[in-house]
Coordinates of C-alpha atoms in Angstrom, one line a residue:
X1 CA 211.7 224.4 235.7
X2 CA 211.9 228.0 237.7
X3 CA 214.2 227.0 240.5
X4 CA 216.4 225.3 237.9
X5 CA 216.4 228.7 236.4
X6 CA 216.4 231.3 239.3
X7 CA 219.5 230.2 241.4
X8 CA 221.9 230.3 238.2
X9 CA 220.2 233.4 237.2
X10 CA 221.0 235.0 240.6
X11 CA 224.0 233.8 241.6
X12 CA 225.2 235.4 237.9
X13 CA 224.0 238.5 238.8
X14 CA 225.7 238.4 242.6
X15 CA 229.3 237.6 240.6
X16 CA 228.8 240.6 238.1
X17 CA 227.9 243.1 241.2
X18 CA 231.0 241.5 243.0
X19 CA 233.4 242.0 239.9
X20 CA 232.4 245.7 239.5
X21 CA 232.5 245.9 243.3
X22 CA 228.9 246.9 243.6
X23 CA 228.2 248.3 247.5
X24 CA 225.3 247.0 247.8
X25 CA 223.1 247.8 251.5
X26 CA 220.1 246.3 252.5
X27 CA 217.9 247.6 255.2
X28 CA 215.3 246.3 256.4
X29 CA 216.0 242.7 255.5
X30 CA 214.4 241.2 258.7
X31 CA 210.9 242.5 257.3
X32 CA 211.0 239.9 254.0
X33 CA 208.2 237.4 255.6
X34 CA 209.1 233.7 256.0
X35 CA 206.6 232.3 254.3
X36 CA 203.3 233.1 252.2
X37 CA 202.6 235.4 249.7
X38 CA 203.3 238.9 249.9
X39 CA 203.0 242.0 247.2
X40 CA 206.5 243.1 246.7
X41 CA 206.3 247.2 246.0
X42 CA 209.0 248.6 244.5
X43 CA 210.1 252.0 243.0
X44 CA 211.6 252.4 239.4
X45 CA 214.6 254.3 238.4
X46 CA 215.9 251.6 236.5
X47 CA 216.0 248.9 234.1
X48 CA 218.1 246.5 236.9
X49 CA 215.6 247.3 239.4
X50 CA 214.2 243.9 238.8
X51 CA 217.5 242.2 239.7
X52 CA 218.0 244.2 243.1
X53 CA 214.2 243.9 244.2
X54 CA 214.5 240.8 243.6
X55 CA 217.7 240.5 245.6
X56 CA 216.6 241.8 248.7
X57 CA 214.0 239.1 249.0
X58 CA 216.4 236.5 248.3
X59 CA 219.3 237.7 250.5
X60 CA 216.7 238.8 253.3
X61 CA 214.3 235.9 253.3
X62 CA 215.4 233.4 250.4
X63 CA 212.3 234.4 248.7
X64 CA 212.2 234.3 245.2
X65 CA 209.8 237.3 243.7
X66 CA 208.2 236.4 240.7
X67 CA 207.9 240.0 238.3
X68 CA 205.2 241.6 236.4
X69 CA 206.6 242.7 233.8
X70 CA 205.9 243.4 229.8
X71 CA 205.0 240.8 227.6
X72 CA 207.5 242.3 225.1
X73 CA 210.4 240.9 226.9
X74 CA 209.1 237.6 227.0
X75 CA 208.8 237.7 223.4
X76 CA 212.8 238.2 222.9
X77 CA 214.8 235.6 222.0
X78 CA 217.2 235.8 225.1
X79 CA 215.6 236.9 227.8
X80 CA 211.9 235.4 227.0
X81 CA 213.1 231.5 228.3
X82 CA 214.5 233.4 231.2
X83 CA 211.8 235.1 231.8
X84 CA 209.0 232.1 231.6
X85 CA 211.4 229.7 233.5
X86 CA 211.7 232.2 236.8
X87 CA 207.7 231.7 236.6
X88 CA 207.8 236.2 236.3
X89 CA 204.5 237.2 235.3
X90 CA 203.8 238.9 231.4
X91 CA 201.3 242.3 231.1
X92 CA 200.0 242.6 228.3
X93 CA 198.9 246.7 228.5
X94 CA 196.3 246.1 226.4
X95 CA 194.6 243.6 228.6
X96 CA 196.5 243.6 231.7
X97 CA 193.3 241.4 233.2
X98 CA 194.7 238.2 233.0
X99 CA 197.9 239.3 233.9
X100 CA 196.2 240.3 237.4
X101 CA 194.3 236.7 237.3
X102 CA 197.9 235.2 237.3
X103 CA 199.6 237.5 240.2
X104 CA 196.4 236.6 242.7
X105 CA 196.7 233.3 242.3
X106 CA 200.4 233.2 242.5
X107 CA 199.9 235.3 245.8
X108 CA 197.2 232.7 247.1
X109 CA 199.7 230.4 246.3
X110 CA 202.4 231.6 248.8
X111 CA 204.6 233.8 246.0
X112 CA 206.3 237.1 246.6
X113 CA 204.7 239.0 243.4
X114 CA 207.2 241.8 242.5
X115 CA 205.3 245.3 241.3
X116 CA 206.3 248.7 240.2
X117 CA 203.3 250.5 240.6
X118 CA 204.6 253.6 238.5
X119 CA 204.5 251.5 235.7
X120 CA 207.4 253.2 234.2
X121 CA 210.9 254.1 235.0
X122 CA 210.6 257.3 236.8
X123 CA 212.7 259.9 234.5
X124 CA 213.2 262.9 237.4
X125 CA 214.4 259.9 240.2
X126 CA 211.5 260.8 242.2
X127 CA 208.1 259.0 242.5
X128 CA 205.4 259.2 239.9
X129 CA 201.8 258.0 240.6
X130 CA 200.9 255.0 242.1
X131 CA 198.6 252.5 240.5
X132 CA 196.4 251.0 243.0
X133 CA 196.9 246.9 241.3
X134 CA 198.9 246.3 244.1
X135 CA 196.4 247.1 246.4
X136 CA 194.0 245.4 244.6
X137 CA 196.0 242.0 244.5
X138 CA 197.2 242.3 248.1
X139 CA 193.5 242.5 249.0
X140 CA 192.2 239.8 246.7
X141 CA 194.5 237.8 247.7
X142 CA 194.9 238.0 252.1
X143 CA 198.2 238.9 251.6
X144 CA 200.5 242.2 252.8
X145 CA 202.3 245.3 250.3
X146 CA 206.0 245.0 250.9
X147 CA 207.7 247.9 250.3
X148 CA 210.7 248.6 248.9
X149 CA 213.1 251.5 248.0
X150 CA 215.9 251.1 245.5
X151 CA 218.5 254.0 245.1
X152 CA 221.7 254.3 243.5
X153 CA 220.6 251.8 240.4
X154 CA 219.7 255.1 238.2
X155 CA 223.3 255.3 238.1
X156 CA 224.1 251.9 235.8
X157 CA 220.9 251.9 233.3
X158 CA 218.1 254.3 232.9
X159 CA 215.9 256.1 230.4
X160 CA 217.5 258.2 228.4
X161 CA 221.1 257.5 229.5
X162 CA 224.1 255.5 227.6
X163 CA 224.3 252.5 229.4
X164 CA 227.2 252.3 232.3
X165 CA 226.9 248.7 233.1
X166 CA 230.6 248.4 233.3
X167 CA 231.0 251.5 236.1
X168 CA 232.9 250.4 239.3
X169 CA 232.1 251.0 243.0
X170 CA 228.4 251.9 242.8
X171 CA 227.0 252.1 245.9
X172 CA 222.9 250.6 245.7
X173 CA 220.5 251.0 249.0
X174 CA 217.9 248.4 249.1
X175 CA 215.3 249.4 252.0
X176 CA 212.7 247.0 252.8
X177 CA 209.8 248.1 254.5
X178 CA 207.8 247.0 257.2
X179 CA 204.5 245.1 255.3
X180 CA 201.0 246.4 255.1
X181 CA 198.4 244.8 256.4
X182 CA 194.8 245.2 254.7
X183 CA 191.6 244.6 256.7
X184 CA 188.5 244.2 254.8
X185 CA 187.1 247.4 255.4
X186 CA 190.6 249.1 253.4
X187 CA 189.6 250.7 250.6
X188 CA 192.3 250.5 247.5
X189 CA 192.9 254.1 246.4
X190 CA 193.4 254.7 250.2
X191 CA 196.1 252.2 250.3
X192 CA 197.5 253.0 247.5
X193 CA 198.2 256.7 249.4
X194 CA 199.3 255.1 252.7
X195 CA 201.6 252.9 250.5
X196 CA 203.2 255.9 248.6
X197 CA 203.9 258.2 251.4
X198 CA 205.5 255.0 253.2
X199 CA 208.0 254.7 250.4
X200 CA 208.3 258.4 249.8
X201 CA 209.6 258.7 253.7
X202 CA 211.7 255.8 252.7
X203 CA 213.3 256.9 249.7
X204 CA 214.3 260.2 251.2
X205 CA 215.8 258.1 254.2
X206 CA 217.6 256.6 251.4
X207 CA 218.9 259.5 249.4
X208 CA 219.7 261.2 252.3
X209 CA 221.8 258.4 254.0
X210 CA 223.4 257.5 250.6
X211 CA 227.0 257.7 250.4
X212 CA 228.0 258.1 247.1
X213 CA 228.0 261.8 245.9
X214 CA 228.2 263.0 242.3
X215 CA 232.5 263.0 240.6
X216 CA 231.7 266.5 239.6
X217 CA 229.8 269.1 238.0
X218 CA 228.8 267.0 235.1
X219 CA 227.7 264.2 237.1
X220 CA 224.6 265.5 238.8
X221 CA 222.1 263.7 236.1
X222 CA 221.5 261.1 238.7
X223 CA 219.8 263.8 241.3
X224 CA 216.8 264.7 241.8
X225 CA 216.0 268.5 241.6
X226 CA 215.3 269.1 245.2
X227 CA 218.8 267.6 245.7
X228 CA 220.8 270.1 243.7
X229 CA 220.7 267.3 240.9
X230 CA 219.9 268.3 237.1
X231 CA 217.2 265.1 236.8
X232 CA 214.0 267.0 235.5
X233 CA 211.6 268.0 237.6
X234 CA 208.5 265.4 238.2
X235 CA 206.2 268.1 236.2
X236 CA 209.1 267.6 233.3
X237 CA 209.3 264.1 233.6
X238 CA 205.6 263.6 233.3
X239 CA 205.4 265.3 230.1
X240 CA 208.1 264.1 228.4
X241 CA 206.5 261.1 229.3
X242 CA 203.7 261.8 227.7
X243 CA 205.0 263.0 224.3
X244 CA 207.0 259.9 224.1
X245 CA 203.8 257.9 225.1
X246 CA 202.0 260.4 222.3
X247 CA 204.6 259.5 219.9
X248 CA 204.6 255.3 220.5
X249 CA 200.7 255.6 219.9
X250 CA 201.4 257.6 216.4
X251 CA 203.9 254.9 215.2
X252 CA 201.6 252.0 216.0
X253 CA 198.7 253.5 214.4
X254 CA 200.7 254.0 211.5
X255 CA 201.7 250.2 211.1

C-alpha cells in the first residue's frame, strides 16, 4: 500500500511548491546513500518540515523516509490513512518504546527513518536540545545519522504564527550532510553532541547563504536573535515551551 500512497503524495506536494513558486535548494544531495537504512536527522522550525526532509531524500537519492511522528495525527480523519499508507512511524509520548522497536527494525530493514531530535518545533529558529534516540537507533541498528538542515520553511507554517501557506516565492535550503558513522565503541550522548554541532555549523551555513531577506521592519519574526531577527531568544523559547507544556499537563489532568 505505501508506494501506492507516497508518489501521489509527493508529486502533490512538488505541484503546490511549483504553483507558489517555491525556490527550493538542495545541497548536499550526493550524500543521500543508495541503498540501506540510514537515520535521517533533521531540524524543526516547521510543521512542513516533514514534506521537505522528506524531499531531499527523494530528489537526492529516490529514497523515501518513513517519519516518526505523533500518534495524534494518525488518529485524524485525513491525514491518519495518509499517514499509515506511507509506512511513517506513530510515538506514542507516553510509551515511545514501541515506537523505537518499529524505527530499528525498519532501519534493519533498509528504510530511511526520518527524526527530529528536538522533538518540537523550535520557537526562536535556532536549535533546542538534542535527544539521543537517533543515536540510539542508528547504533542498534548498523546504520549512519543523516543530517539535515531545513531553512526558510519557518516562513509558511510555524508555532505560533497564522498560517501563510498561500505566500509566493519562498526560498527553502535543504542541506544534506555528510552521514555519521558509529563504531561500536561510540557512545550515544557523545554522538548526540557530534551530531548537533554538525548541524549547528550547517544551519549557519544555511542562514548565512540564504537569499531571501525580511520585506521590512515587520517582517523580522522569521530571524533568529543573533541575526537582527525578533524570534525569541533560545532561553525565551524554552520557557514558553515549558508553560505551554505546564499548561497541556493541567488540561489533561483535569479531563
Amino acid at each position: 500500500m505505501a508506494e501506492f500512497v507516497y508518489p501521489p503524495v509527493i508529486a502533490a506536494a512538488l505541484t503546490a511548491f511549483r504553483a507558489l513558486d517555491c525556490r527550493i535548494e538542495i545541497i548536499g544531495a550526493e550524500h543521500i546513500p543508495a541503498r540501506g537504512g540510514a537515520v535521517l536527522v533533521s531540524n524543526h522550525i516547521s510543521y512542513l518540515d516533514f514534506l521537505f526532509a522528506g524531499l531531499g531524500a527523494f530528489k537526492g537519492g529516490k529514497r523515501k523516509t518513513r517519519f516518526m511522528a505523533k500518534d495524534d495525527v494518525f488518529k485524524h480523519s485525513v491525514s491518519g490513512p495518509l499517514m499509515r499508507g506511507m509506512k511513517h512511524i506513530p510515538v506514542d509520548r507516553t510509551d515511545g518504546q514501541p515506537a523505537y522497536e518499529a524505527a530499528v527494525k525498519a532501519l534493519r530493514e533498509g528504510e530511511v527513518v526520518g527524526v527530529f531530535p528536538e522533538a518540537t518545533i523550535s520557537r526562536s529558529f535556532t536549535l533546542k536540545k538534542f535527544k539521543t534516540g537517533a543515536a540510539r537507533m542508528a547504533a542498534d541498528s548498523g546504520t549512519p545519522l543523516l543530517p539535515v538542515v531545513l531553512w526558510g520553511t519557518q516562513q509558511l507554517w510555524t508555532k505560533g504564527r497564522p498560517k501563510t501557506l498561500t505566500k509566493r516565492h519562498v526560498p527553502v535550503t535543504i542541506m544534506i550532510g555528510e552521514p555519521i558513522v558509529l563504531t561500536p565503541e561510540d557512545k550515544p550522548v557523545m554522538v548526540t553532541r557530534r551530531l548537533r554541532a554538525a548541524m549547528t555549523e550547517m544551519l549557519d551555513r544555511a542562514q548565512r547563504d540564504y537569499p531571501g531577506k525580511p520585506s521590512g521592519p515587520d517582517d523580522t519574526w522569521w530571524l533568529p536573535a543573533h541575526l537582527g531577527g525578533t524570534a525569541p531568544t533560545l532561553e525565551v523559547a524554552e520557557a514558553e515551551d515549558e508553560a505551554e507544556a505546564a499548561a497541556r499537563a493541567e488540561r489533561r489532568a483535569q479531563r
